Amino acid sequence: MATGAKKEYYDLLGVGRKANAKDIRTAFRKLARKYHPDLNPGDKAAEEKFKDLQEAYDVLSDTKKRGIYDQHGFYSDNMPPAGYAAGPGGGSDDVNFDFGGFDFGGGAQGQGSQGGTGGASFRDLFGQFFGGRAGGAALEPEQEPGGDLEYQLEIDFWDAVRGAVKKLQITRMDSCESCHGTGAIGTPQTCPTCNGTGSVQQTAGKMRFNVPCNRCGGTGKLRTACKVCGGEGRLRRTESIDVRIPVGVANGGRVRVPGKGNAGTMGAPPGDLYLRVVVKPHEFFERRANDLYTKVPVTVPEASLGAKIEVPTIDGRSLVRIPPGTNSGKTLRLKDKGVPSARKDGARGDQYVEIQVIVPEPTDERVRNLMKELEEVAPVDPRKDLFAKAGV
């Protein structure tokens, strides 16, 4: 690469000027996946974007190149590294620079002392990051933790209140059993091109450069890709698992299943599985947080004279006392009859019982006569203060 035009490499990768090597590598890998020509066939704009990203990464990932770029605002292959000054004769002596990671593209194709050839192409560089192959040998992939997975799980009211064990089928990236997640089989062999050093020399005029070996990708070893997983180290599998639903889980809650996300690469830990719970509504119990709300009908005599009635709770039947003169809409509280807390052992919500007075239909003559007699014996005007309250 030889560019004298000023380019904002940090902006291209979306990182700050104080970004460390890991941040720069992560940003490049994410963008390279998006714009790589193999993933965008025929898209010239994506291809140019990928070239710019590679150029930016090539400079910022190398300490010496980055120092030159930060000092001058641009980088060129013809510029000496920071701190180097040519002699009076214009630097006639041979100079050996260790510019590891240089990408010369089509330039400086001179054969080095160990038989190295030109710099890595876009495809070779992409392969170094994502497990591709160069020179017919599998490159050593980078260890990467597995990603998390999220599924939606629908359960009924009682499963949420009491807890349950559900069988669930999930599809995830699992470690390849053939290569044990390494992506390679057999014992790695020493690369004959670089003799296991991982780098070769290139010459350009009177200068010599150490660059990563194309054949082994700078690892110094040749690996044979696993044919079962294609060198990925992982395979997509569907498996059946038992998931324990905790007591008291709420609608919209998340249940974590450790280690059941996608497998990591090269022995890195797997991700986790998260289940977003959807609880079906119940016909009688309405849940609000850990409290339950119910409506219970009573007769006119029960509401007027008072009574003891049985009320459904999640624990079974519970005896409730109706005070004399209870009007429709009055709410009675049953302490600790709500849903057990999913976060605090032993804690429970309450159950609130709304009384609904059921008035008998006057289909029988005796009922009508009793209602008239009641009205004469205990005359009441329930709307006496209604208009005063309304202010009309």
Short mmCIF file of C-alpha atoms in Angstrom, two decimals:
data_model
loop_
_atom_site.label_atom_id
_atom_site.label_comp_id
_atom_site.label_asym_id
_atom_site.label_seq_id
_atom_site.Cartn_x
_atom_site.Cartn_y
_atom_site.Cartn_z
CA MET A 1 0.00 0.00 0.00
CA ALA A 2 1.32 3.40 -0.90
CA THR A 3 -0.94 6.33 -0.35
CA GLY A 4 -0.09 9.98 0.03
CA ALA A 5 -3.68 11.23 0.11
CA LYS A 6 -5.02 12.11 3.53
CA LYS A 7 -7.66 9.66 4.74
CA GLU A 8 -9.42 9.59 8.08
CA TYR A 9 -8.62 6.00 9.04
CA TYR A 10 -10.06 6.33 12.54
CA ASP A 11 -13.37 7.57 11.13
CA LEU A 12 -13.43 4.74 8.58
CA LEU A 13 -13.22 2.14 11.35
CA GLY A 14 -15.44 4.13 13.70
CA VAL A 15 -12.91 4.27 16.56
CA GLY A 16 -11.29 7.08 18.51
CA ARG A 17 -7.66 8.11 18.20
CA LYS A 18 -6.91 6.55 21.58
CA ALA A 19 -8.38 3.17 20.61
CA ASN A 20 -6.23 0.19 21.56
CA ALA A 21 -5.25 -2.66 19.24
CA LYS A 22 -8.15 -4.85 20.37
CA ASP A 23 -10.73 -2.11 19.67
CA ILE A 24 -9.27 -1.52 16.20
CA ARG A 25 -9.25 -5.24 15.40
CA THR A 26 -12.84 -5.70 16.61
CA ALA A 27 -14.10 -2.72 14.59
CA PHE A 28 -12.36 -3.93 11.43
CA ARG A 29 -13.68 -7.48 11.75
CA LYS A 30 -17.25 -6.24 12.18
CA LEU A 31 -17.09 -3.94 9.15
CA ALA A 32 -15.15 -6.44 7.03
CA ARG A 33 -17.91 -8.99 7.48
CA LYS A 34 -20.42 -6.44 6.20
CA TYR A 35 -18.52 -5.14 3.15
CA HIS A 36 -16.39 -8.10 2.02
CA PRO A 37 -16.70 -8.63 -1.79
CA ASP A 38 -17.50 -12.32 -1.36
CA LEU A 39 -20.58 -11.34 0.64
CA ASN A 40 -21.54 -8.51 -1.76
CA PRO A 41 -21.02 -9.95 -5.27
CA GLY A 42 -21.17 -7.29 -7.98
CA ASP A 43 -21.39 -4.42 -5.49
CA LYS A 44 -18.58 -2.05 -6.50
CA ALA A 45 -19.33 0.36 -3.68
CA ALA A 46 -18.96 -2.42 -1.09
CA GLU A 47 -15.72 -3.54 -2.73
CA GLU A 48 -14.24 -0.03 -2.55
CA LYS A 49 -15.42 0.33 1.02
CA PHE A 50 -13.70 -2.93 1.93
CA LYS A 51 -10.46 -1.76 0.32
CA ASP A 52 -10.58 1.45 2.34
CA LEU A 53 -11.26 -0.51 5.53
CA GLN A 54 -8.33 -2.84 4.85
CA GLU A 55 -6.07 0.12 4.17
CA ALA A 56 -7.13 1.78 7.41
CA TYR A 57 -6.67 -1.40 9.42
CA ASP A 58 -3.31 -2.13 7.80
CA VAL A 59 -1.96 1.20 9.01
CA LEU A 60 -3.62 1.49 12.43
CA SER A 61 -2.90 -2.11 13.43
CA ASP A 62 0.84 -1.60 12.97
CA THR A 63 2.60 0.41 15.66
CA LYS A 64 5.18 1.99 13.32
CA LYS A 65 2.71 2.83 10.56
CA ARG A 66 0.26 4.24 13.05
CA GLY A 67 2.98 6.44 14.53
CA ILE A 68 3.77 7.85 11.09
CA TYR A 69 0.08 8.40 10.35
CA ASP A 70 -0.55 10.13 13.68
CA GLN A 71 2.49 12.35 13.13
CA HIS A 72 1.89 13.36 9.52
CA GLY A 73 -1.83 12.76 9.00
CA PHE A 74 -1.21 10.27 6.15
CA TYR A 75 0.95 7.26 5.39
CA SER A 76 3.10 6.24 2.43
CA ASP A 77 5.31 3.22 1.88
CA ASN A 78 8.09 5.61 0.85
CA MET A 79 8.11 7.41 4.19
CA PRO A 80 10.71 6.37 6.76
CA PRO A 81 9.43 5.21 10.15
CA ALA A 82 9.13 7.65 13.03
CA GLY A 83 12.52 8.48 14.47
CA TYR A 84 14.49 7.51 11.33
CA ALA A 85 16.60 10.11 9.54
CA ALA A 86 18.45 9.44 6.27
CA GLY A 87 22.22 9.98 6.20
CA PRO A 88 23.95 12.73 4.26
CA GLY A 89 24.15 10.53 1.23
CA GLY A 90 20.40 10.07 1.15
CA GLY A 91 20.45 6.74 2.96
CA SER A 92 22.60 4.71 0.56
CA ASP A 93 23.10 1.85 3.06
CA ASP A 94 20.61 -1.04 3.19
CA VAL A 95 18.01 -0.58 5.94
CA ASN A 96 16.04 -3.45 7.48
CA PHE A 97 12.57 -2.45 8.78
CA ASP A 98 10.24 -4.85 10.59
CA PHE A 99 6.95 -3.62 9.18
CA GLY A 100 4.92 -6.69 10.22
CA GLY A 101 1.47 -6.76 8.61
CA PHE A 102 2.30 -4.62 5.53
CA ASP A 103 0.07 -5.24 2.53
CA PHE A 104 1.96 -4.33 -0.66
CA GLY A 105 -0.88 -5.34 -2.95
CA GLY A 106 0.68 -5.57 -6.40
CA GLY A 107 3.87 -3.64 -5.53
CA ALA A 108 7.32 -4.72 -4.18
CA GLN A 109 7.07 -8.27 -5.46
CA GLY A 110 10.76 -9.02 -4.96
CA GLN A 111 11.60 -12.45 -3.59
CA GLY A 112 13.01 -12.38 -0.05
CA SER A 113 15.78 -14.43 1.45
CA GLN A 114 13.28 -17.08 2.55
CA GLY A 115 11.30 -17.28 -0.64
CA GLY A 116 8.46 -14.94 0.37
CA THR A 117 6.24 -13.41 -2.30
CA GLY A 118 4.03 -10.34 -2.49
CA GLY A 119 1.77 -9.07 0.31
CA ALA A 120 -1.55 -10.63 1.25
CA SER A 121 -4.57 -9.92 -0.94
CA PHE A 122 -7.96 -8.81 0.37
CA ARG A 123 -9.12 -12.44 0.36
CA ASP A 124 -5.99 -13.59 2.24
CA LEU A 125 -6.40 -10.92 4.89
CA PHE A 126 -10.09 -11.76 5.28
CA GLY A 127 -9.14 -15.41 5.68
CA GLN A 128 -6.72 -14.60 8.49
CA PHE A 129 -9.54 -13.13 10.51
CA PHE A 130 -12.39 -15.50 9.69
CA GLY A 131 -10.77 -18.92 9.30
CA GLY A 132 -10.11 -18.93 5.55
CA ARG A 133 -7.15 -20.64 3.85
CA ALA A 134 -4.06 -19.31 2.11
CA GLY A 135 -1.64 -21.38 0.08
CA GLY A 136 -3.80 -24.49 0.62
CA ALA A 137 -3.24 -24.54 4.38
CA ALA A 138 -5.82 -23.67 7.05
CA LEU A 139 -4.98 -20.55 9.02
CA GLU A 140 -5.20 -20.69 12.78
CA PRO A 141 -8.51 -19.08 13.80
CA GLU A 142 -8.73 -16.60 16.62
CA GLN A 143 -10.40 -17.64 19.87
CA GLU A 144 -13.82 -16.04 20.11
CA PRO A 145 -16.52 -16.52 22.79
CA GLY A 146 -19.87 -17.87 21.64
CA GLY A 147 -22.84 -15.55 21.18
CA ASP A 148 -26.03 -15.55 23.25
CA LEU A 149 -29.34 -16.86 21.91
CA GLU A 150 -32.88 -15.72 22.74
CA TYR A 151 -36.09 -17.69 22.28
CA GLN A 152 -39.70 -16.94 23.19
CA LEU A 153 -41.47 -19.46 25.42
CA GLU A 154 -45.24 -19.46 26.00
CA ILE A 155 -46.48 -21.00 29.26
CA ASP A 156 -49.82 -21.06 31.07
CA PHE A 157 -50.76 -19.27 34.28
CA TRP A 158 -50.16 -22.24 36.57
CA ASP A 159 -46.67 -22.93 35.17
CA ALA A 160 -45.73 -19.34 35.98
CA VAL A 161 -47.18 -19.48 39.50
CA ARG A 162 -45.94 -22.91 40.54
CA GLY A 163 -42.88 -23.34 38.32
CA ALA A 164 -42.38 -26.14 35.81
CA VAL A 165 -39.90 -28.02 33.66
CA LYS A 166 -40.43 -27.52 29.94
CA LYS A 167 -38.88 -29.44 27.06
CA LEU A 168 -37.67 -27.09 24.34
CA GLN A 169 -36.00 -27.60 20.95
CA ILE A 170 -33.31 -25.08 20.08
CA THR A 171 -30.94 -24.67 17.13
CA ARG A 172 -27.43 -23.53 18.04
CA MET A 173 -23.83 -23.60 16.87
CA ASP A 174 -22.22 -26.53 18.71
CA SER A 175 -18.56 -27.61 18.88
CA CYS A 176 -17.52 -30.02 16.14
CA GLU A 177 -16.92 -33.42 17.70
CA SER A 178 -14.53 -34.43 14.93
CA CYS A 179 -11.97 -31.67 15.63
CA HIS A 180 -13.10 -30.83 19.19
CA GLY A 181 -13.84 -27.25 18.15
CA THR A 182 -10.35 -26.47 16.84
CA GLY A 183 -11.32 -26.45 13.15
CA ALA A 184 -8.27 -28.58 12.31
CA ILE A 185 -7.26 -32.23 12.47
CA GLY A 186 -3.91 -33.87 13.06
CA THR A 187 -0.75 -32.33 14.49
CA PRO A 188 0.20 -28.88 13.12
CA GLN A 189 3.29 -29.02 10.87
CA THR A 190 6.09 -26.47 10.74
CA CYS A 191 5.61 -24.17 7.76
CA PRO A 192 8.43 -24.87 5.24
CA THR A 193 8.15 -21.39 3.71
CA CYS A 194 9.06 -19.46 6.86
CA ASN A 195 10.61 -22.36 8.78
CA GLY A 196 8.17 -21.81 11.62
CA THR A 197 9.05 -18.15 12.21
CA GLY A 198 5.76 -16.85 10.86
CA SER A 199 7.39 -14.12 8.77
CA VAL A 200 9.39 -13.77 5.55
CA GLN A 201 11.50 -10.99 4.11
CA GLN A 202 10.69 -8.82 1.11
CA THR A 203 12.93 -6.34 -0.64
CA ALA A 204 12.04 -3.03 -2.24
CA GLY A 205 15.04 -1.27 -3.68
CA LYS A 206 17.65 -1.20 -0.94
CA MET A 207 15.16 -1.79 1.86
CA ARG A 208 14.12 -5.11 3.34
CA PHE A 209 10.82 -5.72 5.13
CA ASN A 210 9.63 -8.52 7.42
CA VAL A 211 6.04 -9.44 6.57
CA PRO A 212 3.72 -12.25 7.75
CA CYS A 213 4.13 -15.50 5.85
CA ASN A 214 1.28 -15.92 3.38
CA ARG A 215 1.27 -19.69 3.53
CA CYS A 216 0.77 -20.09 7.29
CA GLY A 217 -0.82 -16.70 7.93
CA GLY A 218 1.95 -15.69 10.31
CA THR A 219 1.41 -18.64 12.69
CA GLY A 220 4.51 -20.59 11.66
CA LYS A 221 2.47 -23.78 11.44
CA LEU A 222 0.31 -25.46 8.81
CA ARG A 223 -3.02 -26.86 9.88
CA THR A 224 -5.27 -29.25 7.98
CA ALA A 225 -8.85 -28.02 8.00
CA CYS A 226 -11.48 -30.37 9.44
CA LYS A 227 -13.66 -31.64 6.61
CA VAL A 228 -16.68 -32.14 8.87
CA CYS A 229 -17.02 -28.48 9.88
CA GLY A 230 -14.97 -26.93 7.05
CA GLY A 231 -12.46 -25.46 9.49
CA GLU A 232 -15.13 -23.52 11.40
CA GLY A 233 -14.83 -25.68 14.51
CA ARG A 234 -18.59 -25.51 14.96
CA LEU A 235 -21.69 -27.07 13.42
CA ARG A 236 -25.33 -26.01 13.49
CA ARG A 237 -27.34 -28.51 15.50
CA THR A 238 -30.91 -28.82 16.80
CA GLU A 239 -31.21 -30.32 20.25
CA SER A 240 -33.89 -30.91 22.85
CA ILE A 241 -33.26 -29.48 26.33
CA ASP A 242 -35.17 -29.38 29.61
CA VAL A 243 -35.67 -25.86 30.93
CA ARG A 244 -36.65 -25.18 34.53
CA ILE A 245 -39.20 -22.36 34.84
CA PRO A 246 -38.77 -20.71 38.27
CA VAL A 247 -41.72 -20.22 40.61
CA GLY A 248 -43.34 -16.80 40.21
CA VAL A 249 -41.90 -15.86 36.82
CA ALA A 250 -43.84 -12.94 35.32
CA ASN A 251 -45.05 -12.25 31.81
CA GLY A 252 -42.16 -10.74 29.84
CA GLY A 253 -39.57 -12.11 32.28
CA ARG A 254 -36.32 -13.70 31.08
CA VAL A 255 -35.03 -17.10 32.09
CA ARG A 256 -31.28 -17.68 31.63
CA VAL A 257 -29.91 -21.10 30.72
CA PRO A 258 -26.10 -20.90 31.12
CA GLY A 259 -23.91 -22.39 28.41
CA LYS A 260 -26.70 -23.15 25.95
CA GLY A 261 -25.93 -20.32 23.51
CA ASN A 262 -23.62 -20.72 20.52
CA ALA A 263 -20.34 -22.53 21.15
CA GLY A 264 -17.14 -20.49 21.21
CA THR A 265 -14.19 -21.16 18.92
CA MET A 266 -10.83 -22.66 19.87
CA GLY A 267 -11.99 -23.57 23.36
CA ALA A 268 -13.60 -20.19 24.15
CA PRO A 269 -16.67 -20.41 26.43
CA PRO A 270 -20.15 -20.73 24.91
CA GLY A 271 -22.83 -18.06 25.15
CA ASP A 272 -26.03 -18.34 27.18
CA LEU A 273 -29.62 -19.05 26.19
CA TYR A 274 -32.27 -16.53 27.24
CA LEU A 275 -35.98 -17.40 27.21
CA ARG A 276 -38.44 -14.51 27.08
CA VAL A 277 -41.54 -15.80 28.86
CA VAL A 278 -45.07 -15.13 27.60
CA VAL A 279 -47.72 -16.11 30.17
CA LYS A 280 -51.23 -16.88 28.95
CA PRO A 281 -53.98 -14.98 30.81
CA HIS A 282 -56.20 -16.85 33.30
CA GLU A 283 -59.98 -16.77 33.21
CA PHE A 284 -60.42 -16.03 36.93
CA PHE A 285 -57.11 -14.73 38.33
CA GLU A 286 -55.75 -11.40 37.09
CA ARG A 287 -52.09 -10.88 37.99
CA ARG A 288 -50.55 -7.47 38.68
CA ALA A 289 -46.92 -7.84 39.78
CA ASN A 290 -47.22 -10.49 42.53
CA ASP A 291 -50.77 -9.56 43.55
CA LEU A 292 -53.89 -11.33 42.28
CA TYR A 293 -57.24 -9.68 41.60
CA THR A 294 -60.50 -11.65 41.53
CA LYS A 295 -64.23 -10.96 41.41
CA VAL A 296 -66.59 -13.00 43.59
CA PRO A 297 -70.41 -12.84 43.33
CA VAL A 298 -72.60 -12.78 46.48
CA THR A 299 -76.37 -12.72 46.99
CA VAL A 300 -78.36 -9.77 48.31
CA PRO A 301 -78.98 -11.48 51.68
CA GLU A 302 -75.24 -12.36 52.00
CA ALA A 303 -74.25 -8.79 51.24
CA SER A 304 -76.92 -7.32 53.52
CA LEU A 305 -76.72 -9.67 56.51
CA GLY A 306 -73.09 -10.73 56.18
CA ALA A 307 -71.85 -14.25 55.54
CA LYS A 308 -68.89 -16.60 55.36
CA ILE A 309 -68.13 -17.82 51.84
CA GLU A 310 -65.45 -19.91 50.14
CA VAL A 311 -63.21 -18.13 47.64
CA PRO A 312 -60.80 -19.76 45.12
CA THR A 313 -57.10 -19.01 45.71
CA ILE A 314 -53.98 -20.48 44.09
CA ASP A 315 -53.63 -22.56 47.27
CA GLY A 316 -57.16 -23.95 47.05
CA ARG A 317 -60.35 -22.85 48.85
CA SER A 318 -60.18 -20.10 51.45
CA LEU A 319 -62.94 -19.00 53.84
CA VAL A 320 -63.76 -15.29 53.62
CA ARG A 321 -66.06 -13.28 55.89
CA ILE A 322 -68.42 -10.85 54.15
CA PRO A 323 -69.24 -7.96 56.54
CA PRO A 324 -72.94 -7.00 56.92
CA GLY A 325 -74.00 -4.20 54.60
CA THR A 326 -71.31 -4.92 52.00
CA ASN A 327 -71.95 -3.05 48.76
CA SER A 328 -71.03 -4.25 45.29
CA GLY A 329 -67.50 -3.17 44.39
CA LYS A 330 -66.08 -3.45 47.91
CA THR A 331 -62.62 -5.08 47.89
CA LEU A 332 -61.41 -7.50 50.54
CA ARG A 333 -57.70 -8.29 50.98
CA LEU A 334 -56.41 -11.83 51.53
CA LYS A 335 -52.89 -11.43 52.90
CA ASP A 336 -50.13 -13.64 51.42
CA LYS A 337 -52.51 -15.34 49.00
CA GLY A 338 -50.85 -13.89 45.91
CA VAL A 339 -48.01 -15.17 43.70
CA PRO A 340 -44.71 -16.25 45.31
CA SER A 341 -41.86 -13.86 44.52
CA ALA A 342 -39.35 -15.08 41.93
CA ARG A 343 -36.61 -12.94 43.50
CA LYS A 344 -37.15 -13.17 47.28
CA ASP A 345 -37.62 -16.54 48.94
CA GLY A 346 -40.70 -16.78 51.14
CA ALA A 347 -42.22 -13.50 49.94
CA ARG A 348 -45.69 -13.48 48.39
CA GLY A 349 -48.17 -11.01 47.06
CA ASP A 350 -51.77 -10.60 48.24
CA GLN A 351 -55.12 -11.51 46.72
CA TYR A 352 -57.77 -8.82 46.37
CA VAL A 353 -61.40 -9.98 46.19
CA GLU A 354 -63.91 -7.58 44.65
CA ILE A 355 -67.47 -8.25 45.83
CA GLN A 356 -70.21 -8.29 43.18
CA VAL A 357 -73.75 -8.26 44.57
CA ILE A 358 -76.08 -10.26 42.33
CA VAL A 359 -79.65 -8.89 42.37
CA PRO A 360 -82.38 -11.52 41.80
CA GLU A 361 -84.58 -11.11 38.77
CA PRO A 362 -88.21 -10.30 39.70
CA THR A 363 -89.67 -13.23 37.77
CA ASP A 364 -91.54 -14.58 40.81
CA GLU A 365 -94.48 -12.75 42.42
CA ARG A 366 -93.18 -13.46 45.92
CA VAL A 367 -89.81 -11.91 45.05
CA ARG A 368 -91.48 -8.75 43.82
CA ASN A 369 -93.59 -8.53 46.98
CA LEU A 370 -90.52 -9.00 49.19
CA MET A 371 -88.65 -6.26 47.34
CA LYS A 372 -91.60 -3.87 47.78
CA GLU A 373 -91.85 -4.75 51.46
CA LEU A 374 -88.12 -4.15 51.89
CA GLU A 375 -88.45 -0.76 50.27
CA GLU A 376 -91.23 0.18 52.73
CA VAL A 377 -89.48 -1.16 55.80
CA ALA A 378 -86.03 0.28 55.04
CA PRO A 379 -86.44 3.18 52.63
CA VAL A 380 -83.10 4.35 51.31
CA ASP A 381 -82.24 7.04 48.74
CA PRO A 382 -78.76 6.03 47.43
CA ARG A 383 -78.73 9.04 45.03
CA LYS A 384 -79.45 11.65 47.70
CA ASP A 385 -76.07 13.41 47.38
CA LEU A 386 -75.43 12.51 43.78
CA PHE A 387 -76.26 15.89 42.20
CA ALA A 388 -74.48 17.80 44.91
CA LYS A 389 -71.30 15.85 44.23
CA ALA A 390 -71.72 16.38 40.50
CA GLY A 391 -72.24 20.13 41.00
CA VAL A 392 -75.23 20.29 38.66
#
